[in-house]
Amino acid sequence: MHLLVTGAAGMIGRKLLDRVAESGLPGGVPVTAMTLADVIEPDVAVGFGGSRTCVTADLSQPGTAERLIAERPDVIVHLAAVVSGEAEADLEKGYRVNLDGTRALFDAIRLAEDYMPRVVFASSLAVFGAPFPERIADDFHLTPLTSYGAQKAMGELLLDDYSRRGMLDGVGLRFPTICIRPGKPNKAASSFFSGILREPLNGQDAVLPVGDDVRHWFASPRAAVDFILHAAVMDTSVLGQRRSLTMPGLSATVADQIEALREVAGEDAIARIRREPDPDVARIVAGWPRDFDTARAREAGFRAETSFRQIIDVYLEDEMGGREPGAPAA
């Protein structure tokens, strides 16, 4: 099995590669070759014994997509993207990377003869726009209220159409906000959801730009990797013509996050959260959905956490290296 991952240098890409290097794909499917692509040099998965090709390139540039699929990878995981806040601030870059890059990849596959790989496309909850019902079902209409959401919605439609035509075998994953993200904050408008937990758990101060009553949809990085791996091998006949699914997750408020942090790390950690309202972030977040009925995804075998304590525990297990919550990193 040959696996191609675009956006391989990102957090989810790196965790995916480490998991594949350790155990292959679900069901004992071995991965014998990896092609890793990103605009910065991707990390090579530690412990992977197969062949590895690292490509530093921009997928939206002419010829890049054709180069990436030249060896005809069996499974393509398309994670490369400009995140929400940056896509809103830089319209041209967002459309170039999120739409043009996606179409370039899909068209390179389309134009290759006798080739129909499994394509796992990273979509987003941002494809949905207010006004929302109390819980959003999979058949709710796509009316994004951000450029990022529009770009991801277009990617979903391309995935449906190219799958319908038998040009690729697509699965679109509408990821929850991934929390707790390790490392430093990124330019996503949702970055603070991780920051208000990650920084206090590491003995650092954090900024909260929205109110405690803000509700959102979450899953851990570990769950995100599980989603991708399941999508890589699942029976896509259950999807019919609607190839994109909203992934399972946890609907929780900022107050719920803070309470789970208090349970794990105590009042000293809570005291490190500094409230600094940011109207721009609040405006973007206000247009996002808050709760979902993900029966379709669950019936297809996707799973995620059911409490914020579980999400924090995943971070403690995967990122803290045995340190006590609230203790600074060495």
mmCIF file of C-alpha atoms in Angstrom:
data_model
loop_
_atom_site.group_PDB
_atom_site.id
_atom_site.type_symbol
_atom_site.label_atom_id
_atom_site.label_comp_id
_atom_site.label_asym_id
_atom_site.label_seq_id
_atom_site.Cartn_x
_atom_site.Cartn_y
_atom_site.Cartn_z
ATOM 1 C CA MET A 1 0.000 0.000 0.000
ATOM 2 C CA HIS A 2 1.355 3.426 -1.022
ATOM 3 C CA LEU A 3 0.149 6.412 1.043
ATOM 4 C CA LEU A 4 0.371 10.061 -0.076
ATOM 5 C CA VAL A 5 -0.219 12.767 2.538
ATOM 6 C CA THR A 6 -0.443 16.428 1.574
ATOM 7 C CA GLY A 7 0.027 18.878 4.428
ATOM 8 C CA ALA A 8 2.238 16.210 6.007
ATOM 9 C CA ALA A 9 4.226 18.731 8.071
ATOM 10 C CA GLY A 10 1.147 19.845 9.991
ATOM 11 C CA MET A 11 0.195 18.527 13.406
ATOM 12 C CA ILE A 12 -2.406 16.030 12.190
ATOM 13 C CA GLY A 13 -0.156 14.942 9.323
ATOM 14 C CA ARG A 14 2.752 14.191 11.653
ATOM 15 C CA LYS A 15 0.579 12.234 14.077
ATOM 16 C CA LEU A 16 -0.964 10.288 11.207
ATOM 17 C CA LEU A 17 2.453 9.321 9.838
ATOM 18 C CA ASP A 18 3.679 8.192 13.255
ATOM 19 C CA ARG A 19 0.607 6.003 13.696
ATOM 20 C CA VAL A 20 0.973 4.480 10.226
ATOM 21 C CA ALA A 21 4.674 3.833 10.835
ATOM 22 C CA GLU A 22 3.764 2.045 14.050
ATOM 23 C CA SER A 23 0.826 -0.080 12.940
ATOM 24 C CA GLY A 24 -0.057 0.467 9.267
ATOM 25 C CA LEU A 25 -3.685 0.939 8.282
ATOM 26 C CA PRO A 26 -6.664 -0.590 10.151
ATOM 27 C CA GLY A 27 -7.290 -4.265 9.551
ATOM 28 C CA GLY A 28 -3.603 -5.032 9.360
ATOM 29 C CA VAL A 29 -3.165 -3.407 5.950
ATOM 30 C CA PRO A 30 0.581 -2.751 5.603
ATOM 31 C CA VAL A 31 1.913 0.520 4.193
ATOM 32 C CA THR A 32 5.078 -0.115 2.191
ATOM 33 C CA ALA A 33 5.626 3.380 0.753
ATOM 34 C CA MET A 34 4.870 6.949 1.819
ATOM 35 C CA THR A 35 4.988 10.197 -0.131
ATOM 36 C CA LEU A 36 4.948 13.201 2.212
ATOM 37 C CA ALA A 37 4.263 16.653 0.778
ATOM 38 C CA ASP A 38 4.059 20.160 2.244
ATOM 39 C CA VAL A 39 5.292 23.693 1.632
ATOM 40 C CA ILE A 40 7.907 23.108 4.346
ATOM 41 C CA GLU A 41 9.946 19.936 4.598
ATOM 42 C CA PRO A 42 7.822 17.209 6.211
ATOM 43 C CA ASP A 43 9.164 15.071 9.031
ATOM 44 C CA VAL A 44 9.931 11.493 8.153
ATOM 45 C CA ALA A 45 7.863 9.103 10.243
ATOM 46 C CA VAL A 46 10.057 7.561 12.929
ATOM 47 C CA GLY A 47 10.339 3.794 12.713
ATOM 48 C CA PHE A 48 8.843 3.413 9.233
ATOM 49 C CA GLY A 49 10.628 0.659 7.374
ATOM 50 C CA GLY A 50 9.217 1.221 3.890
ATOM 51 C CA SER A 51 10.257 3.630 1.147
ATOM 52 C CA ARG A 52 9.767 7.336 1.877
ATOM 53 C CA THR A 53 9.698 10.338 -0.427
ATOM 54 C CA CYS A 54 9.532 13.856 1.020
ATOM 55 C CA VAL A 55 8.422 16.625 -1.337
ATOM 56 C CA THR A 56 8.628 20.328 -0.501
ATOM 57 C CA ALA A 57 6.194 22.008 -2.887
ATOM 58 C CA ASP A 58 3.027 24.069 -3.223
ATOM 59 C CA LEU A 59 0.177 21.926 -4.536
ATOM 60 C CA SER A 60 -1.403 24.924 -6.262
ATOM 61 C CA GLN A 61 1.646 25.398 -8.504
ATOM 62 C CA PRO A 62 1.548 23.865 -12.020
ATOM 63 C CA GLY A 63 2.967 20.355 -12.224
ATOM 64 C CA THR A 64 3.101 19.682 -8.484
ATOM 65 C CA ALA A 65 0.005 17.462 -8.328
ATOM 66 C CA GLU A 66 1.134 15.407 -11.323
ATOM 67 C CA ARG A 67 4.507 14.901 -9.668
ATOM 68 C CA LEU A 68 2.909 13.732 -6.420
ATOM 69 C CA ILE A 69 0.699 11.087 -8.035
ATOM 70 C CA ALA A 70 3.292 9.858 -10.521
ATOM 71 C CA GLU A 71 3.812 6.678 -8.504
ATOM 72 C CA ARG A 72 0.040 6.175 -8.232
ATOM 73 C CA PRO A 73 -0.469 6.083 -4.467
ATOM 74 C CA ASP A 74 -3.338 3.859 -3.351
ATOM 75 C CA VAL A 75 -4.565 6.202 -0.619
ATOM 76 C CA ILE A 76 -4.291 10.002 -0.728
ATOM 77 C CA VAL A 77 -4.929 12.010 2.444
ATOM 78 C CA HIS A 78 -5.408 15.654 1.456
ATOM 79 C CA LEU A 79 -4.739 17.788 4.531
ATOM 80 C CA ALA A 80 -2.963 20.743 2.895
ATOM 81 C CA ALA A 81 -4.849 23.962 3.642
ATOM 82 C CA VAL A 82 -4.715 27.575 4.754
ATOM 83 C CA VAL A 83 -6.566 27.703 8.076
ATOM 84 C CA SER A 84 -9.692 29.704 8.825
ATOM 85 C CA GLY A 85 -8.342 32.976 10.232
ATOM 86 C CA GLU A 86 -5.620 33.251 7.592
ATOM 87 C CA ALA A 87 -8.023 32.359 4.760
ATOM 88 C CA GLU A 88 -10.340 35.155 5.921
ATOM 89 C CA ALA A 89 -7.491 37.672 6.153
ATOM 90 C CA ASP A 90 -5.864 36.735 2.817
ATOM 91 C CA LEU A 91 -8.578 36.010 0.259
ATOM 92 C CA GLU A 92 -6.227 35.252 -2.638
ATOM 93 C CA LYS A 93 -4.031 32.853 -0.681
ATOM 94 C CA GLY A 94 -7.026 31.036 0.764
ATOM 95 C CA TYR A 95 -8.590 30.371 -2.627
ATOM 96 C CA ARG A 96 -5.256 29.502 -4.226
ATOM 97 C CA VAL A 97 -4.381 26.872 -1.637
ATOM 98 C CA ASN A 98 -7.761 25.607 -0.469
ATOM 99 C CA LEU A 99 -9.586 25.552 -3.805
ATOM 100 C CA ASP A 100 -7.033 25.709 -6.624
ATOM 101 C CA GLY A 101 -4.691 23.244 -4.904
ATOM 102 C CA THR A 102 -7.537 20.807 -4.273
ATOM 103 C CA ARG A 103 -8.775 20.990 -7.831
ATOM 104 C CA ALA A 104 -5.236 20.572 -9.178
ATOM 105 C CA LEU A 105 -4.888 17.352 -7.176
ATOM 106 C CA PHE A 106 -8.273 16.006 -8.228
ATOM 107 C CA ASP A 107 -7.640 16.872 -11.879
ATOM 108 C CA ALA A 108 -4.230 15.191 -11.867
ATOM 109 C CA ILE A 109 -5.966 12.036 -10.631
ATOM 110 C CA ARG A 110 -8.726 12.449 -13.245
ATOM 111 C CA LEU A 111 -6.258 12.731 -16.092
ATOM 112 C CA ALA A 112 -4.202 9.706 -15.064
ATOM 113 C CA GLU A 113 -5.321 6.635 -17.014
ATOM 114 C CA ASP A 114 -6.777 3.603 -15.229
ATOM 115 C CA TYR A 115 -6.315 5.137 -11.789
ATOM 116 C CA MET A 116 -8.912 5.581 -9.029
ATOM 117 C CA PRO A 117 -7.332 6.004 -5.562
ATOM 118 C CA ARG A 118 -9.083 6.421 -2.224
ATOM 119 C CA VAL A 119 -8.986 10.158 -1.450
ATOM 120 C CA VAL A 120 -9.593 11.336 2.119
ATOM 121 C CA PHE A 121 -10.393 15.048 2.023
ATOM 122 C CA ALA A 122 -10.089 17.199 5.149
ATOM 123 C CA SER A 123 -13.153 19.420 5.234
ATOM 124 C CA SER A 124 -14.532 21.571 8.049
ATOM 125 C CA LEU A 125 -17.600 22.499 10.073
ATOM 126 C CA ALA A 126 -17.176 25.942 8.484
ATOM 127 C CA VAL A 127 -19.146 24.666 5.459
ATOM 128 C CA PHE A 128 -22.263 25.329 7.557
ATOM 129 C CA GLY A 129 -23.585 28.823 8.212
ATOM 130 C CA ALA A 130 -26.163 30.378 10.518
ATOM 131 C CA PRO A 131 -29.052 30.353 11.178
ATOM 132 C CA PHE A 132 -28.708 26.831 12.566
ATOM 133 C CA PRO A 133 -31.140 24.358 14.042
ATOM 134 C CA GLU A 134 -30.419 23.252 17.621
ATOM 135 C CA ARG A 135 -28.563 20.211 16.278
ATOM 136 C CA ILE A 136 -27.286 20.095 12.713
ATOM 137 C CA ALA A 137 -27.920 16.958 10.674
ATOM 138 C CA ASP A 138 -25.805 15.727 7.771
ATOM 139 C CA ASP A 139 -28.375 16.901 5.246
ATOM 140 C CA PHE A 140 -28.332 20.520 6.464
ATOM 141 C CA HIS A 141 -27.558 22.860 3.558
ATOM 142 C CA LEU A 142 -24.048 24.246 3.002
ATOM 143 C CA THR A 143 -24.190 28.013 3.468
ATOM 144 C CA PRO A 144 -20.740 29.022 4.733
ATOM 145 C CA LEU A 145 -20.239 32.491 6.189
ATOM 146 C CA THR A 146 -16.442 32.622 5.800
ATOM 147 C CA SER A 147 -14.109 32.321 2.825
ATOM 148 C CA TYR A 148 -12.537 29.246 4.415
ATOM 149 C CA GLY A 149 -15.953 27.609 4.698
ATOM 150 C CA ALA A 150 -16.753 28.455 1.078
ATOM 151 C CA GLN A 151 -13.455 26.942 -0.070
ATOM 152 C CA LYS A 152 -14.069 23.727 1.857
ATOM 153 C CA ALA A 153 -17.657 23.497 0.592
ATOM 154 C CA MET A 154 -16.376 23.750 -2.976
ATOM 155 C CA GLY A 155 -13.888 20.981 -2.223
ATOM 156 C CA GLU A 156 -16.726 18.788 -0.965
ATOM 157 C CA LEU A 157 -18.720 19.345 -4.155
ATOM 158 C CA LEU A 158 -15.692 18.474 -6.285
ATOM 159 C CA LEU A 159 -15.160 15.328 -4.222
ATOM 160 C CA ASP A 160 -18.798 14.288 -4.757
ATOM 161 C CA ASP A 161 -18.728 14.950 -8.476
ATOM 162 C CA TYR A 162 -15.394 13.247 -9.192
ATOM 163 C CA SER A 163 -16.460 10.250 -7.076
ATOM 164 C CA ARG A 164 -19.796 10.068 -8.902
ATOM 165 C CA ARG A 165 -17.926 9.963 -12.190
ATOM 166 C CA GLY A 166 -15.625 7.169 -10.999
ATOM 167 C CA MET A 167 -12.487 9.328 -11.156
ATOM 168 C CA LEU A 168 -11.624 8.841 -7.495
ATOM 169 C CA ASP A 169 -13.094 7.154 -4.425
ATOM 170 C CA GLY A 170 -13.609 10.044 -2.039
ATOM 171 C CA VAL A 171 -14.407 10.418 1.657
ATOM 172 C CA GLY A 172 -14.797 13.948 3.040
ATOM 173 C CA LEU A 173 -14.276 14.455 6.769
ATOM 174 C CA ARG A 174 -15.765 17.534 8.414
ATOM 175 C CA PHE A 175 -13.426 17.700 11.371
ATOM 176 C CA PRO A 176 -14.518 19.106 14.699
ATOM 177 C CA THR A 177 -12.217 21.722 16.174
ATOM 178 C CA ILE A 178 -9.210 19.672 17.215
ATOM 179 C CA CYS A 179 -8.384 20.156 20.867
ATOM 180 C CA ILE A 180 -5.953 20.111 22.578
ATOM 181 C CA ARG A 181 -3.506 20.893 19.775
ATOM 182 C CA PRO A 182 0.128 20.529 20.887
ATOM 183 C CA GLY A 183 2.805 23.122 20.147
ATOM 184 C CA LYS A 184 2.270 26.805 19.528
ATOM 185 C CA PRO A 185 -0.950 28.596 18.496
ATOM 186 C CA ASN A 186 -1.664 28.738 14.751
ATOM 187 C CA LYS A 187 -3.585 31.340 12.777
ATOM 188 C CA ALA A 188 -6.934 29.561 13.040
ATOM 189 C CA ALA A 189 -9.651 31.618 14.679
ATOM 190 C CA SER A 190 -10.325 28.581 16.869
ATOM 191 C CA SER A 191 -6.772 28.445 18.226
ATOM 192 C CA PHE A 192 -7.775 29.787 21.648
ATOM 193 C CA PHE A 193 -9.908 26.686 22.347
ATOM 194 C CA SER A 194 -6.669 24.727 22.692
ATOM 195 C CA GLY A 195 -4.650 27.583 24.160
ATOM 196 C CA ILE A 196 -6.811 28.063 27.254
ATOM 197 C CA LEU A 197 -6.081 24.444 28.201
ATOM 198 C CA ARG A 198 -2.634 23.787 26.748
ATOM 199 C CA GLU A 199 -0.896 26.820 28.178
ATOM 200 C CA PRO A 200 -2.143 26.427 31.784
ATOM 201 C CA LEU A 201 -1.358 22.690 31.659
ATOM 202 C CA ASN A 202 2.206 23.715 30.764
ATOM 203 C CA GLY A 203 2.472 26.392 33.438
ATOM 204 C CA GLN A 204 1.918 29.317 31.048
ATOM 205 C CA ASP A 205 -0.633 32.121 30.737
ATOM 206 C CA ALA A 206 -3.400 31.972 28.121
ATOM 207 C CA VAL A 207 -5.722 34.537 26.520
ATOM 208 C CA LEU A 208 -9.462 33.905 26.203
ATOM 209 C CA PRO A 209 -10.966 36.223 23.536
ATOM 210 C CA VAL A 210 -14.638 35.120 23.843
ATOM 211 C CA GLY A 211 -17.220 34.588 26.574
ATOM 212 C CA ASP A 212 -17.516 31.487 28.737
ATOM 213 C CA ASP A 213 -20.903 30.685 27.176
ATOM 214 C CA VAL A 214 -19.480 30.103 23.675
ATOM 215 C CA ARG A 215 -20.325 26.537 22.625
ATOM 216 C CA HIS A 216 -18.453 24.517 20.018
ATOM 217 C CA TRP A 217 -17.836 20.996 18.640
ATOM 218 C CA PHE A 218 -14.571 19.238 19.644
ATOM 219 C CA ALA A 219 -12.477 16.098 19.237
ATOM 220 C CA SER A 220 -8.884 15.243 20.131
ATOM 221 C CA PRO A 221 -5.917 14.916 17.739
ATOM 222 C CA ARG A 222 -5.980 11.182 18.462
ATOM 223 C CA ALA A 223 -9.605 11.001 17.305
ATOM 224 C CA ALA A 224 -8.748 12.997 14.166
ATOM 225 C CA VAL A 225 -6.112 10.430 13.206
ATOM 226 C CA ASP A 226 -8.609 7.652 13.899
ATOM 227 C CA PHE A 227 -11.088 9.348 11.539
ATOM 228 C CA ILE A 228 -8.519 9.460 8.726
ATOM 229 C CA LEU A 229 -7.383 5.876 9.182
ATOM 230 C CA HIS A 230 -10.956 4.577 9.184
ATOM 231 C CA ALA A 231 -11.791 6.634 6.078
ATOM 232 C CA ALA A 232 -8.757 5.180 4.309
ATOM 233 C CA VAL A 233 -10.100 1.626 4.467
ATOM 234 C CA MET A 234 -13.880 1.883 4.978
ATOM 235 C CA ASP A 235 -16.516 0.553 2.591
ATOM 236 C CA THR A 236 -17.537 3.721 0.746
ATOM 237 C CA SER A 237 -20.675 2.118 -0.700
ATOM 238 C CA VAL A 238 -22.478 3.176 2.504
ATOM 239 C CA LEU A 239 -21.934 6.841 1.584
ATOM 240 C CA GLY A 240 -23.913 6.856 -1.644
ATOM 241 C CA GLN A 241 -23.544 10.136 -3.561
ATOM 242 C CA ARG A 242 -22.969 12.253 -0.430
ATOM 243 C CA ARG A 243 -19.317 11.619 0.198
ATOM 244 C CA SER A 244 -18.732 14.060 3.091
ATOM 245 C CA LEU A 245 -19.590 13.350 6.714
ATOM 246 C CA THR A 246 -19.603 15.437 9.873
ATOM 247 C CA MET A 247 -17.308 13.650 12.294
ATOM 248 C CA PRO A 248 -18.480 12.690 15.788
ATOM 249 C CA GLY A 249 -17.413 14.974 18.596
ATOM 250 C CA LEU A 250 -18.332 16.672 21.833
ATOM 251 C CA SER A 251 -20.523 19.761 22.109
ATOM 252 C CA ALA A 252 -19.133 21.850 24.981
ATOM 253 C CA THR A 253 -18.887 25.439 26.177
ATOM 254 C CA VAL A 254 -15.785 27.346 27.163
ATOM 255 C CA ALA A 255 -17.074 27.028 30.724
ATOM 256 C CA ASP A 256 -17.129 23.227 30.300
ATOM 257 C CA GLN A 257 -13.511 23.342 29.143
ATOM 258 C CA ILE A 258 -12.473 25.454 32.118
ATOM 259 C CA GLU A 259 -14.277 23.179 34.566
ATOM 260 C CA ALA A 260 -12.508 20.105 33.143
ATOM 261 C CA LEU A 261 -9.193 21.965 33.472
ATOM 262 C CA ARG A 262 -10.021 22.798 37.092
ATOM 263 C CA GLU A 263 -10.724 19.112 37.779
ATOM 264 C CA VAL A 264 -7.346 18.090 36.366
ATOM 265 C CA ALA A 265 -5.028 20.958 37.318
ATOM 266 C CA GLY A 266 -6.743 23.005 40.034
ATOM 267 C CA GLU A 267 -7.299 26.705 40.641
ATOM 268 C CA ASP A 268 -3.719 27.717 39.851
ATOM 269 C CA ALA A 269 -4.244 26.625 36.258
ATOM 270 C CA ILE A 270 -7.551 28.490 35.992
ATOM 271 C CA ALA A 271 -5.868 31.664 37.252
ATOM 272 C CA ARG A 272 -3.572 31.602 34.212
ATOM 273 C CA ILE A 273 -6.500 32.271 31.840
ATOM 274 C CA ARG A 274 -6.662 35.995 31.038
ATOM 275 C CA ARG A 275 -9.910 37.306 29.529
ATOM 276 C CA GLU A 276 -9.254 39.755 26.691
ATOM 277 C CA PRO A 277 -12.330 40.108 24.432
ATOM 278 C CA ASP A 278 -11.531 40.194 20.696
ATOM 279 C CA PRO A 279 -14.525 41.312 18.585
ATOM 280 C CA ASP A 280 -13.043 39.908 15.353
ATOM 281 C CA VAL A 281 -12.568 36.426 16.789
ATOM 282 C CA ALA A 282 -15.976 36.597 18.491
ATOM 283 C CA ARG A 283 -17.612 37.509 15.156
ATOM 284 C CA ILE A 284 -16.043 34.570 13.332
ATOM 285 C CA VAL A 285 -16.836 32.087 16.095
ATOM 286 C CA ALA A 286 -20.430 33.331 16.363
ATOM 287 C CA GLY A 287 -21.026 32.112 12.802
ATOM 288 C CA TRP A 288 -19.929 28.553 13.580
ATOM 289 C CA PRO A 289 -22.238 25.621 14.404
ATOM 290 C CA ARG A 290 -22.339 24.269 17.949
ATOM 291 C CA ASP A 291 -23.914 20.807 17.978
ATOM 292 C CA PHE A 292 -24.465 17.978 15.508
ATOM 293 C CA ASP A 293 -26.399 14.804 14.919
ATOM 294 C CA THR A 294 -23.634 12.555 13.565
ATOM 295 C CA ALA A 295 -25.652 9.335 13.281
ATOM 296 C CA ARG A 296 -24.524 8.834 9.687
ATOM 297 C CA ALA A 297 -20.831 8.966 10.619
ATOM 298 C CA ARG A 298 -21.301 6.782 13.689
ATOM 299 C CA GLU A 299 -23.188 4.201 11.647
ATOM 300 C CA ALA A 300 -20.230 4.220 9.252
ATOM 301 C CA GLY A 301 -17.878 3.375 12.139
ATOM 302 C CA PHE A 302 -16.406 6.730 13.203
ATOM 303 C CA ARG A 303 -15.871 7.383 16.948
ATOM 304 C CA ALA A 304 -14.681 10.245 19.201
ATOM 305 C CA GLU A 305 -14.519 11.342 22.844
ATOM 306 C CA THR A 306 -17.671 11.964 24.869
ATOM 307 C CA SER A 307 -16.309 14.277 27.620
ATOM 308 C CA PHE A 308 -13.775 17.086 27.910
ATOM 309 C CA ARG A 309 -11.996 15.192 30.642
ATOM 310 C CA GLN A 310 -11.275 12.481 28.060
ATOM 311 C CA ILE A 311 -9.902 15.103 25.654
ATOM 312 C CA ILE A 312 -7.600 16.507 28.345
ATOM 313 C CA ASP A 313 -6.504 12.990 29.293
ATOM 314 C CA VAL A 314 -5.474 12.347 25.672
ATOM 315 C CA TYR A 315 -3.264 15.455 25.811
ATOM 316 C CA LEU A 316 -1.727 14.397 29.121
ATOM 317 C CA GLU A 317 -0.964 10.927 27.750
ATOM 318 C CA ASP A 318 0.299 11.958 24.321
ATOM 319 C CA GLU A 319 2.054 15.288 24.969
ATOM 320 C CA MET A 320 2.972 15.861 28.619
ATOM 321 C CA GLY A 321 5.673 13.214 28.894
ATOM 322 C CA GLY A 322 4.789 12.289 32.469
ATOM 323 C CA ARG A 323 4.920 15.871 33.790
ATOM 324 C CA GLU A 324 2.357 16.966 36.327
ATOM 325 C CA PRO A 325 -0.354 19.320 34.961
ATOM 326 C CA GLY A 326 0.764 22.914 35.461
ATOM 327 C CA ALA A 327 4.460 22.071 35.460
ATOM 328 C CA PRO A 328 6.506 24.018 32.871
ATOM 329 C CA ALA A 329 8.202 22.029 30.109
ATOM 330 C CA ALA A 330 11.929 21.527 30.592
#
